[in-house]
Short mmCIF file of C-alpha atoms and ligand atoms in Angstrom, two decimals:
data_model
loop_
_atom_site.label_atom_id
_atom_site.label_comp_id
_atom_site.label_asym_id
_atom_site.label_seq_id
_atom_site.Cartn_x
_atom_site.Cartn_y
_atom_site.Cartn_z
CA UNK A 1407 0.00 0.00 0.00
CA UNK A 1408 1.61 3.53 -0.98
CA UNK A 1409 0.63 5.87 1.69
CA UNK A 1410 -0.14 9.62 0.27
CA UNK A 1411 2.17 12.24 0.47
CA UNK A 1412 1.04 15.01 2.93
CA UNK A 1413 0.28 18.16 1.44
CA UNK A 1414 2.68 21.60 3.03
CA UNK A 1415 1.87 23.86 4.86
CA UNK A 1416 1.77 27.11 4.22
CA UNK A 1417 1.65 28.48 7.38
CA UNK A 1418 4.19 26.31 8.80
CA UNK A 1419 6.64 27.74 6.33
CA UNK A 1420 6.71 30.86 7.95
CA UNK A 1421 6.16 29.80 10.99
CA UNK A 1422 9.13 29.91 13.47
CA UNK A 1423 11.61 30.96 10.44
CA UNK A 1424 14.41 32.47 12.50
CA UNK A 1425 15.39 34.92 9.06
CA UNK A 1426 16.06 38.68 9.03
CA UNK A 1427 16.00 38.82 5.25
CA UNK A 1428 15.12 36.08 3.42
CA UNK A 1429 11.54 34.61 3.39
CA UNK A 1430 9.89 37.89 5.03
CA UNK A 1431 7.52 37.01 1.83
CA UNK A 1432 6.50 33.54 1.21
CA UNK A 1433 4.31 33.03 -1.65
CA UNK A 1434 3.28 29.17 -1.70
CA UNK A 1435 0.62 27.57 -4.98
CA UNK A 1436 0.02 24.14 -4.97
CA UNK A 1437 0.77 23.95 -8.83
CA UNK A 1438 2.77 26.56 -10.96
CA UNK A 1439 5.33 26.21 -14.08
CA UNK A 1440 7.97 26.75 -12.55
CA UNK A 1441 9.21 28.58 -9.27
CA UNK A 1442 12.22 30.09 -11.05
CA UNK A 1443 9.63 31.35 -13.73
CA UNK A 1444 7.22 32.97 -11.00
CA UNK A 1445 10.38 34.20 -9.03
CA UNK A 1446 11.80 36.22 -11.46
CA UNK A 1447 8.46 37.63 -12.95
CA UNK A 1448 7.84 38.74 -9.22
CA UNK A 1449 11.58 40.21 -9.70
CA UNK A 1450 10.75 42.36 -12.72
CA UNK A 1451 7.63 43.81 -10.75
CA UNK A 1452 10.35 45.04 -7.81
CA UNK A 1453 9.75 42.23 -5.36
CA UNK A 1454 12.37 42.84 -2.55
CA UNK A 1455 15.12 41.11 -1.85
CA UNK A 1456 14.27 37.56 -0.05
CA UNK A 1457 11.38 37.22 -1.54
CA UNK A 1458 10.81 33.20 -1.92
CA UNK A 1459 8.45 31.21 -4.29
CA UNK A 1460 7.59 27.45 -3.52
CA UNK A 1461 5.22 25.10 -4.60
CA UNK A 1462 3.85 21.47 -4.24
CA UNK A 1463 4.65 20.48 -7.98
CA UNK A 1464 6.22 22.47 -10.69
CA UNK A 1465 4.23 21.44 -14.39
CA UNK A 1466 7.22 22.83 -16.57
CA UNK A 1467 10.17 22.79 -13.98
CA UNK A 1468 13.80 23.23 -15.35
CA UNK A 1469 16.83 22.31 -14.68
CA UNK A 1470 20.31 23.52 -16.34
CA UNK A 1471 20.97 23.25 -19.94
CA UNK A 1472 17.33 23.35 -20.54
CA UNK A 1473 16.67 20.14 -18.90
CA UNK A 1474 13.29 19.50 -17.71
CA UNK A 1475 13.36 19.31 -14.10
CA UNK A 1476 10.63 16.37 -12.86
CA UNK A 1477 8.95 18.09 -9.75
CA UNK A 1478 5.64 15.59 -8.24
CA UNK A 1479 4.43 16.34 -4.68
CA UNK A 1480 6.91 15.48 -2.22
CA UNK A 1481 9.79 17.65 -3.26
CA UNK A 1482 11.07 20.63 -2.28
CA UNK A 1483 10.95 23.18 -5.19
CA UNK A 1484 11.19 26.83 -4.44
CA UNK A 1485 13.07 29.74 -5.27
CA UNK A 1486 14.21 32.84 -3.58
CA UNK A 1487 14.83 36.28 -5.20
CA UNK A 1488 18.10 37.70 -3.93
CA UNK A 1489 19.48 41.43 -5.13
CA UNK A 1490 23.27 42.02 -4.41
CA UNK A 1491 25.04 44.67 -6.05
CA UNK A 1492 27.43 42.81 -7.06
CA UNK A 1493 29.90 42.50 -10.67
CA UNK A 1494 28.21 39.06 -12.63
CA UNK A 1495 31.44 37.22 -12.06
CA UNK A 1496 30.82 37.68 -8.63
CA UNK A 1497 26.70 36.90 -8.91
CA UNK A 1498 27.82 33.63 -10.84
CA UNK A 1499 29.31 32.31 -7.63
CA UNK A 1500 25.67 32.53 -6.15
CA UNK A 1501 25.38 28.78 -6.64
CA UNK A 1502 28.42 27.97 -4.40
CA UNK A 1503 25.96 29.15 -1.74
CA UNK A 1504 22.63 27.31 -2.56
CA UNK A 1505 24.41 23.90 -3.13
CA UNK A 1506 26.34 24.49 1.00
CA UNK A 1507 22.79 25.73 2.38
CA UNK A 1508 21.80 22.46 1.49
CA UNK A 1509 25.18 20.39 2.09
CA UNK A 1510 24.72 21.80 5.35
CA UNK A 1511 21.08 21.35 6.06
CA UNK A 1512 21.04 17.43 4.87
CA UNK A 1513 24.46 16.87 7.17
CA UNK A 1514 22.73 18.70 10.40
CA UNK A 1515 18.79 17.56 10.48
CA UNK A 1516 19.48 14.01 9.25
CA UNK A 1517 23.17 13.08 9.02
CA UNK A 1518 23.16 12.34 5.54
CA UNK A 1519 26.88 12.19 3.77
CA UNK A 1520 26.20 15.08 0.90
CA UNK A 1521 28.43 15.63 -1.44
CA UNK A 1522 28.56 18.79 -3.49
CA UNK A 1523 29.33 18.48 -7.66
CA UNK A 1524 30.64 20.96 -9.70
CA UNK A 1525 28.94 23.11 -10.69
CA UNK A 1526 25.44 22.85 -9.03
CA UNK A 1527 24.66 19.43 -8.07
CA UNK A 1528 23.91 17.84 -4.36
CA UNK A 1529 25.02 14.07 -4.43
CA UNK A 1530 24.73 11.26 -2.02
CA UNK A 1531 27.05 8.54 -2.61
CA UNK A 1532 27.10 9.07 -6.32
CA UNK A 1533 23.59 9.84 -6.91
CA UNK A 1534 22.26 12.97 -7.00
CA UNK A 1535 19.82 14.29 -4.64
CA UNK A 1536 19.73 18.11 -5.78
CA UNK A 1537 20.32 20.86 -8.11
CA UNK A 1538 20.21 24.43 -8.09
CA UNK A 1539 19.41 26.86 -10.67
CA UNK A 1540 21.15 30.12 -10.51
CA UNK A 1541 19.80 32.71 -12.89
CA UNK A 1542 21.24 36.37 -13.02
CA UNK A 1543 19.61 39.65 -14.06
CA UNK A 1544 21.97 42.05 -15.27
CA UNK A 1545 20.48 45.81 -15.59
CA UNK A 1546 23.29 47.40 -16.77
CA UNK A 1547 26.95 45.88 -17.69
CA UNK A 1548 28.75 46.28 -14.44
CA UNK A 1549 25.87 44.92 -11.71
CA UNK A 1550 23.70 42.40 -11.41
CA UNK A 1551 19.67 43.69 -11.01
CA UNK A 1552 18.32 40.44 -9.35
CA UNK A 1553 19.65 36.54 -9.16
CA UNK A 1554 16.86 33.67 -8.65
CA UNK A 1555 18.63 30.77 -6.56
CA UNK A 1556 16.28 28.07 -7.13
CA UNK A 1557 16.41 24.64 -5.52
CA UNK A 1558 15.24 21.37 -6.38
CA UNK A 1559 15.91 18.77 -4.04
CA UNK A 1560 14.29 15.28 -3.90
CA UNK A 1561 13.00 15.18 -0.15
CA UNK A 1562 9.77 12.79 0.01
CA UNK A 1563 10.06 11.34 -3.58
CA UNK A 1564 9.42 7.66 -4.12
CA UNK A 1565 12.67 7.44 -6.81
CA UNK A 1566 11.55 3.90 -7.93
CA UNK A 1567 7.95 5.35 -8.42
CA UNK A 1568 8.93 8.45 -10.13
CA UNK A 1569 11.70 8.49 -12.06
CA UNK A 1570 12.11 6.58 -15.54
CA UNK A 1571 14.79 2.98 -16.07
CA UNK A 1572 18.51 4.92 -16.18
CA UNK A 1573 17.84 7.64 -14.20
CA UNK A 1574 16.46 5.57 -11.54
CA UNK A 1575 20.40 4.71 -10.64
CA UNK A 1576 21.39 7.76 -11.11
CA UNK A 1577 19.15 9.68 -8.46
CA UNK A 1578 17.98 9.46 -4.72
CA UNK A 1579 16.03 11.03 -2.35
CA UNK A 1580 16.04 12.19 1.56
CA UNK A 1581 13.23 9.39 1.62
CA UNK A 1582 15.31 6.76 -0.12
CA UNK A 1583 18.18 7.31 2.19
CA UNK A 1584 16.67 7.40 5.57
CA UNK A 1585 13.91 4.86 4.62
CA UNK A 1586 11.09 7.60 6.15
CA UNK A 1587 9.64 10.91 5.17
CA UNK A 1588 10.67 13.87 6.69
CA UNK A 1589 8.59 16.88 7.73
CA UNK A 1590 9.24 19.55 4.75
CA UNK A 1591 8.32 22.41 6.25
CA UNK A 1592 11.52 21.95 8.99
CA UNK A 1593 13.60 21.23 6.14
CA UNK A 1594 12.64 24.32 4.20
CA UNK A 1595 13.00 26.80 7.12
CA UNK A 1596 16.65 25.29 8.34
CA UNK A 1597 17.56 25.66 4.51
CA UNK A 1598 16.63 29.39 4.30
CA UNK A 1599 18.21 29.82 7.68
CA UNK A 1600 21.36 28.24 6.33
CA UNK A 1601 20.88 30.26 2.92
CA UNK A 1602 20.66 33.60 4.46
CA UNK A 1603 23.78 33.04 6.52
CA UNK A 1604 25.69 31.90 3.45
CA UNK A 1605 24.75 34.46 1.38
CA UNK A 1606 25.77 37.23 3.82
CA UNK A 1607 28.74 35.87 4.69
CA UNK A 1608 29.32 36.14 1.27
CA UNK A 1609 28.10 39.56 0.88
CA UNK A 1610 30.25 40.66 3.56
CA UNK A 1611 33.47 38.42 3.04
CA UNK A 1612 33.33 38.02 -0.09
CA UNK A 1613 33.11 34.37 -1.86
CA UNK A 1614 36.62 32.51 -0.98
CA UNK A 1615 35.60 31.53 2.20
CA UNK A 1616 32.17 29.94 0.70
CA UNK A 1617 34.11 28.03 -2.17
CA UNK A 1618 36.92 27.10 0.77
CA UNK A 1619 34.24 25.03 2.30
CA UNK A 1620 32.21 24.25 -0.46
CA UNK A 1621 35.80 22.15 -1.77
CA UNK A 1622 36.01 20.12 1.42
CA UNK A 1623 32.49 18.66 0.22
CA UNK A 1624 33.85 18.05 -3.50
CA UNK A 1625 35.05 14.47 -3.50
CA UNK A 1626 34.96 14.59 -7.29
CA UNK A 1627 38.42 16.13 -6.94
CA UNK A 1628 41.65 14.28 -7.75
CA UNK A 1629 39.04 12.19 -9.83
CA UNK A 1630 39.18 11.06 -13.58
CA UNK A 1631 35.92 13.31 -14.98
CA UNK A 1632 34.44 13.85 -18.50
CA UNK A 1633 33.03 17.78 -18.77
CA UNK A 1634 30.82 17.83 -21.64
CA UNK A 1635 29.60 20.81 -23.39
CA UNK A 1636 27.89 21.58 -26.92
CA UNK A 1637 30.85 21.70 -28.70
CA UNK A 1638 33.18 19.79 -26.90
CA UNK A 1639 34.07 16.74 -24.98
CA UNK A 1640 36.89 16.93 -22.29
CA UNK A 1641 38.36 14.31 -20.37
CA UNK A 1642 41.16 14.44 -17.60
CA UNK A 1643 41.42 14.91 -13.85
CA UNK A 1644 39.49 17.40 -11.91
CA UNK A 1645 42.06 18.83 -9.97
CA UNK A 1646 40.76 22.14 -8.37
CA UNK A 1647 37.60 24.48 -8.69
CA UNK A 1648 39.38 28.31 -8.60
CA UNK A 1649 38.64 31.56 -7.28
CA UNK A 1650 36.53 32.05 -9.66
CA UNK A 1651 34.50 29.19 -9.73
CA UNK A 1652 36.20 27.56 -12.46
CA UNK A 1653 36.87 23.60 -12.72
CA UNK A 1654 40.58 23.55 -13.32
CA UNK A 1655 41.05 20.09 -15.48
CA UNK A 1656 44.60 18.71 -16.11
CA UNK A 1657 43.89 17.02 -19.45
CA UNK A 1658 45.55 13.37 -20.48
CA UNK A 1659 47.79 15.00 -22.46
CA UNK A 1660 49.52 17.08 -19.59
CA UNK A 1661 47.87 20.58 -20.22
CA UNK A 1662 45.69 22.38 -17.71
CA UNK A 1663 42.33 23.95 -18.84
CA UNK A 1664 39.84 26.03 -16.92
CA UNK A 1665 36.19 25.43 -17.69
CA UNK A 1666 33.42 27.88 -16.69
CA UNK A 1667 30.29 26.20 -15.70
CA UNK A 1668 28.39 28.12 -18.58
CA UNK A 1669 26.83 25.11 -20.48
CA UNK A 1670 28.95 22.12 -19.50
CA UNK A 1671 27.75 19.21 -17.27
CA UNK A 1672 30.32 16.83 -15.38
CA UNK A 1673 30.62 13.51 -15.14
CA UNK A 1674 32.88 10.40 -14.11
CA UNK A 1675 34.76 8.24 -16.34
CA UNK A 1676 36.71 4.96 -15.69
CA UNK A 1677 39.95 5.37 -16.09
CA UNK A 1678 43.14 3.39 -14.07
CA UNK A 1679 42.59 3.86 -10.60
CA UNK A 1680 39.11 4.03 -11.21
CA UNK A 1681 38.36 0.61 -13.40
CA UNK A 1682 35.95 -1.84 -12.21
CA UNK A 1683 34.36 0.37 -9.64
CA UNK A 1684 31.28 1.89 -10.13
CA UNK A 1685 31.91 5.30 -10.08
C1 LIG B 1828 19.79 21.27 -12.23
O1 LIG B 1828 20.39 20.46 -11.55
O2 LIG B 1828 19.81 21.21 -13.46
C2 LIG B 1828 19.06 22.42 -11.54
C3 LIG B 1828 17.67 22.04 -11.15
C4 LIG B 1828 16.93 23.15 -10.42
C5 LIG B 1828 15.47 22.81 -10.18
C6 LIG B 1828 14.80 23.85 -9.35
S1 LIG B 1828 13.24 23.32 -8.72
C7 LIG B 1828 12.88 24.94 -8.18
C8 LIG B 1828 13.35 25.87 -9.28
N1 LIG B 1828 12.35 26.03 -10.30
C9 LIG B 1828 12.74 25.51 -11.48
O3 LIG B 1828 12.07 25.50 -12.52
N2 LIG B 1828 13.98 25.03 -11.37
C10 LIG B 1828 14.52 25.19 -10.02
#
């Protein structure tokens, strides 16, 4: 017998949210396109700063690389309008924070050993579990206007139910790893506590410190990757992710390239050290 997932909350979102700028304005629907898409529509009408969009399902949800992002009831799917004056190299690095909110929230309520993925991704033991959708707003060259963090993260999904044959291996949920469901509402208001403290810290100290710790979560480092883009294919080891955000690859042939996480997606390849395990 499959038992029905409970519907949120809205009250409970707010309720006992320990923020001083971020989710002053919830707006929760039980059905929209897409979070990002009402987020940043809300954005263009001059919705302040921490203003946050969720909702129960998403019908057109996206991912990056204009993947479609499945959202069913159960999930966690919202998105938070954030507006730092800040250069767009700098408002790039916006992700680092979304993906160590919830590193951070995952390791404290439930103990669970997250992973972070270059660029955006949230893995548990080589699945992932999350993804975050940074999108920037630039009103004139020099600053960014608005950036939409948005964050999809499997929390009460049924991954054998929901997702189709080769993605079923490739994805899990807070469900699937504890074996329970977990009360969304508490995980929603530690992750915009753990959001808002991130992002200032990174308003006021700028991003090193956020990428510092974000890296001690990477355990794709010192591994044998493939980066794949459009136009290219690149293979080699993933040795660092710079100041900038960059994934700094030493190739097979001995050179070093830097690859911005524009349109590329990462993922591992066998190689040596790595042959025979599933990795
Ligand atoms: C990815 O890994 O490709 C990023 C996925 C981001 C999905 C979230 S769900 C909430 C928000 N609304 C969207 O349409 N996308 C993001």
């Amino acid at each position: 017998m499959t038992r029905q997932v409970r519907s949120l909350s809205a009250d409970k979102l707010q309720e006992g949210l320990q923020t001083k700028r971020l989710g002053k304005s919830i707006l929760f629907c039980r059905k929209v396109n897409s979070t990002n898409e009402w987020a940043k529509h809300l954005a263009k009408l001059g919705a302040s700063e921490g203003t946050i969009t969720i909702a129960e399902t998403q019908t057109s949800g996206r991912g990056r690389l204009g993947r479609k992002w499945l959202s069913p009831k159960g999930g966690l799917w919202f998105s938070v309008i954030l507006r730092p004056r800040l250069k767009p190299s700098e408002a790039v690095k916006l992700v680092f924070v979304g993906s160590l909110a919830v590193v951070e929230a995952l390791r404290d309520l439930y103990d669970l050993p997250v992973e972070t993925r270059w660029p955006n991704d949230v893995m548990i033991r080589g699945r992932k579990i999350c993804g975050i959708l940074s999108e920037a707003n630039l009103s004139n060259s020099s600053e960014s206007d608005y950036v939409i963090v948005g964050i999809g993260l499997n929390a009460n999904v049924n991954v054998k139910e929901v997702f189709l044959k080769e993605l079923k291996t490739r994805v899990t949920s807070i469900r699937d790893e504890l074996g329970r469901r977990i009360e969304l509402e508490e995980l929603f208001r530690c992750l915009v506590k753990k959001l808002e403290t991130l992002y200032l810290s990174f308003l006021n100290g700028g991003s090193a410190m956020i990428l510092n710790t974000w890296k001690r979560y990477a355990t794709f480092l010192g591994k044998h990757v493939k980066v794949s883009s459009l136009s290219e294919e690149l293979m080699g080891l993933a040795s660092d992710v710079d100041e900038e955000g960059a994934l700094v690859l030493k190739l097979d042939d001995g050179s070093t390239r830097r690859v911005t996480a524009g349109n590329v997606s990462l993922s591992f390849t066998l190689n040596r050290a790595t042959k025979g395990r599933n990795v």
